[in-house]
XYZ file of C-alpha atoms in Angstrom:
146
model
C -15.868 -3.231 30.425
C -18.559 -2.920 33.115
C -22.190 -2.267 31.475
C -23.101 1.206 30.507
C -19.219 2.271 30.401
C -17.871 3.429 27.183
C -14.568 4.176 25.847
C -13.186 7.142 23.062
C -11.920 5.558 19.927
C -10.489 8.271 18.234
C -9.119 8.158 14.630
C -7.736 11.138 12.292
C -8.404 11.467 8.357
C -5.089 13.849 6.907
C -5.886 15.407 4.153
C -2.924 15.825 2.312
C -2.435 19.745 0.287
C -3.069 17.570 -2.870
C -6.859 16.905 -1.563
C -6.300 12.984 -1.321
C -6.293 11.400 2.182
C -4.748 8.474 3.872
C -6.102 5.588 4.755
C -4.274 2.281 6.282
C -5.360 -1.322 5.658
C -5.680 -3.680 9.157
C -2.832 -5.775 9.868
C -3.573 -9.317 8.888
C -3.966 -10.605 13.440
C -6.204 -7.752 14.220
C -10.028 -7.702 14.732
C -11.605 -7.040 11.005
C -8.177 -8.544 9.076
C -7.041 -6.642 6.201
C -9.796 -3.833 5.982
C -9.754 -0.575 5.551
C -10.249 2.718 7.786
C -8.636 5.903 8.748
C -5.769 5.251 11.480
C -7.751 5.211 14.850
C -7.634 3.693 17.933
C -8.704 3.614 21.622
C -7.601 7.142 23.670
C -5.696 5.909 26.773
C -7.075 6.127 30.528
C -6.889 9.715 31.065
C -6.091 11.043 27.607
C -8.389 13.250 25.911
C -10.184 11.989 22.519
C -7.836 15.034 20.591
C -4.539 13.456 22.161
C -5.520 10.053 21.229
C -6.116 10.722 17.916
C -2.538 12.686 17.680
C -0.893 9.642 19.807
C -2.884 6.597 17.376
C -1.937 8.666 13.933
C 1.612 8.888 15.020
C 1.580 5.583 16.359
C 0.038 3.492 13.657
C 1.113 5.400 10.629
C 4.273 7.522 11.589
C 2.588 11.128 11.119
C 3.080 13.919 13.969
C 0.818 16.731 13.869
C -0.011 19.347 16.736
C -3.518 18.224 18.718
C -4.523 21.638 17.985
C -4.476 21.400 14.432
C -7.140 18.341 14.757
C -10.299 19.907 14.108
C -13.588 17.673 15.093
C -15.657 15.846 12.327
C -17.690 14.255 14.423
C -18.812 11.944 17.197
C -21.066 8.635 16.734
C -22.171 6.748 19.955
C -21.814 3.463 19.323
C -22.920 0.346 21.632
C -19.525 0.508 24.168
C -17.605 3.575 22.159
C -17.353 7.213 21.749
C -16.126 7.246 18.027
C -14.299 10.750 17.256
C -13.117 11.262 13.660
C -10.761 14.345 13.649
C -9.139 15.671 10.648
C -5.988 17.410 9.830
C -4.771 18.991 6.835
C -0.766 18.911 6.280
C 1.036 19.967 3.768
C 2.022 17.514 0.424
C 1.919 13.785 1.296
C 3.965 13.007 4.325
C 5.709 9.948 4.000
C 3.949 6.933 5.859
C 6.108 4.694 8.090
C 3.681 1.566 8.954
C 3.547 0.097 12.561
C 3.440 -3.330 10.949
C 1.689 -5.068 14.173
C -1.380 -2.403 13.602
C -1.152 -1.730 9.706
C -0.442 -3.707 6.741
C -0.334 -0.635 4.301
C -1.212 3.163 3.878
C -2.353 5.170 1.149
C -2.849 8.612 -0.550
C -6.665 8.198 -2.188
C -9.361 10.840 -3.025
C -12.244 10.577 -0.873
C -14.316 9.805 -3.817
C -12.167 6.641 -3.449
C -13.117 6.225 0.024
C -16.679 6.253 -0.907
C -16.307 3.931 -3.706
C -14.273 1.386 -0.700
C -17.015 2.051 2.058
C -19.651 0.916 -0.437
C -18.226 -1.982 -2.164
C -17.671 -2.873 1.681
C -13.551 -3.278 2.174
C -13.289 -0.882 5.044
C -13.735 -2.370 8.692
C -17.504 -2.870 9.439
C -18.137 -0.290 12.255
C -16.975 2.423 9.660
C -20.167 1.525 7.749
C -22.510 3.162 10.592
C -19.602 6.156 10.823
C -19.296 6.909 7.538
C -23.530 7.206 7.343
C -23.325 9.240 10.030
C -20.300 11.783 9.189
C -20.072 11.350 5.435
C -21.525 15.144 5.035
C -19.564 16.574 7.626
C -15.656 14.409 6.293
C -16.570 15.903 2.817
C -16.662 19.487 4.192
C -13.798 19.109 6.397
C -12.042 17.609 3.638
C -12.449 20.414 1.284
C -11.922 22.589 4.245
C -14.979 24.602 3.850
C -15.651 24.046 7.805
């Protein structure tokens, strides 16, 4: 990418009607093997960050949802990115079909869980900076009090 350019990398936390969320471990070839995150991934040239998150999600872990049911966490600037993380509330625990070229596995975890991952330091390393940044703001839009 040419200097001062960025690109959106847009990922989506569902929050499943039992509270818990997903989150998908790396597939073993990709950058940051075997880690954890929230499904997420690059929007496409001329895509908005909202339909990249709805493509990725779908994509990666085999969940549709309407872009308009996204609702914005938040946005970090990072050194070349745009990092959106959406979230999306659906109703009981969708059943997760992996891509296995982008994800190993998926789970349903609470977000204390999450916390408990992002500190003992198994999710991918640039969530360490996001998760600083949006923690407050995920825990609200978790327990949908946005």
């Amino acid at each position: 990418m040419p200097a001062g350019s960025f690109h959106i990398v847009a990922s989506v936390c569902v929050v499943a009607s039992s509270g818990r969320v997903l989150v998908s471990r790396r597939a073993e070839g990709k950058e940051y093997p075997l880690a954890w995150e929230f499904p997420a991934g690059s929007a496409l040239r001329g895509e908005s960050s909202r339909r990249g998150a709805v493509r990725e999600l779908d994509e990666e872990v085999g969940i549709s949802v309407l872009p308009d049911d996204l609702v914005l966490v938040g946005r970090v600037v990072e050194e070349r990115a745009l990092f959106d993380l959406w979230a999306v509330h659906v109703d009981g625990e969708p059943e997760v079909v992996v891509d296995p070229e982008e994800v190993l596995e998926a789970e349903w975890v609470e977000l204390d869980e999450v916390r408990r991952g992002w500190e003992a330091g198994v999710f991918a390393t640039p969530w360490n900076a996001r998760f600083e940044q949006l923690w407050d703001a995920l825990e609200t839009a978790v327990r949908n009090d946005a």
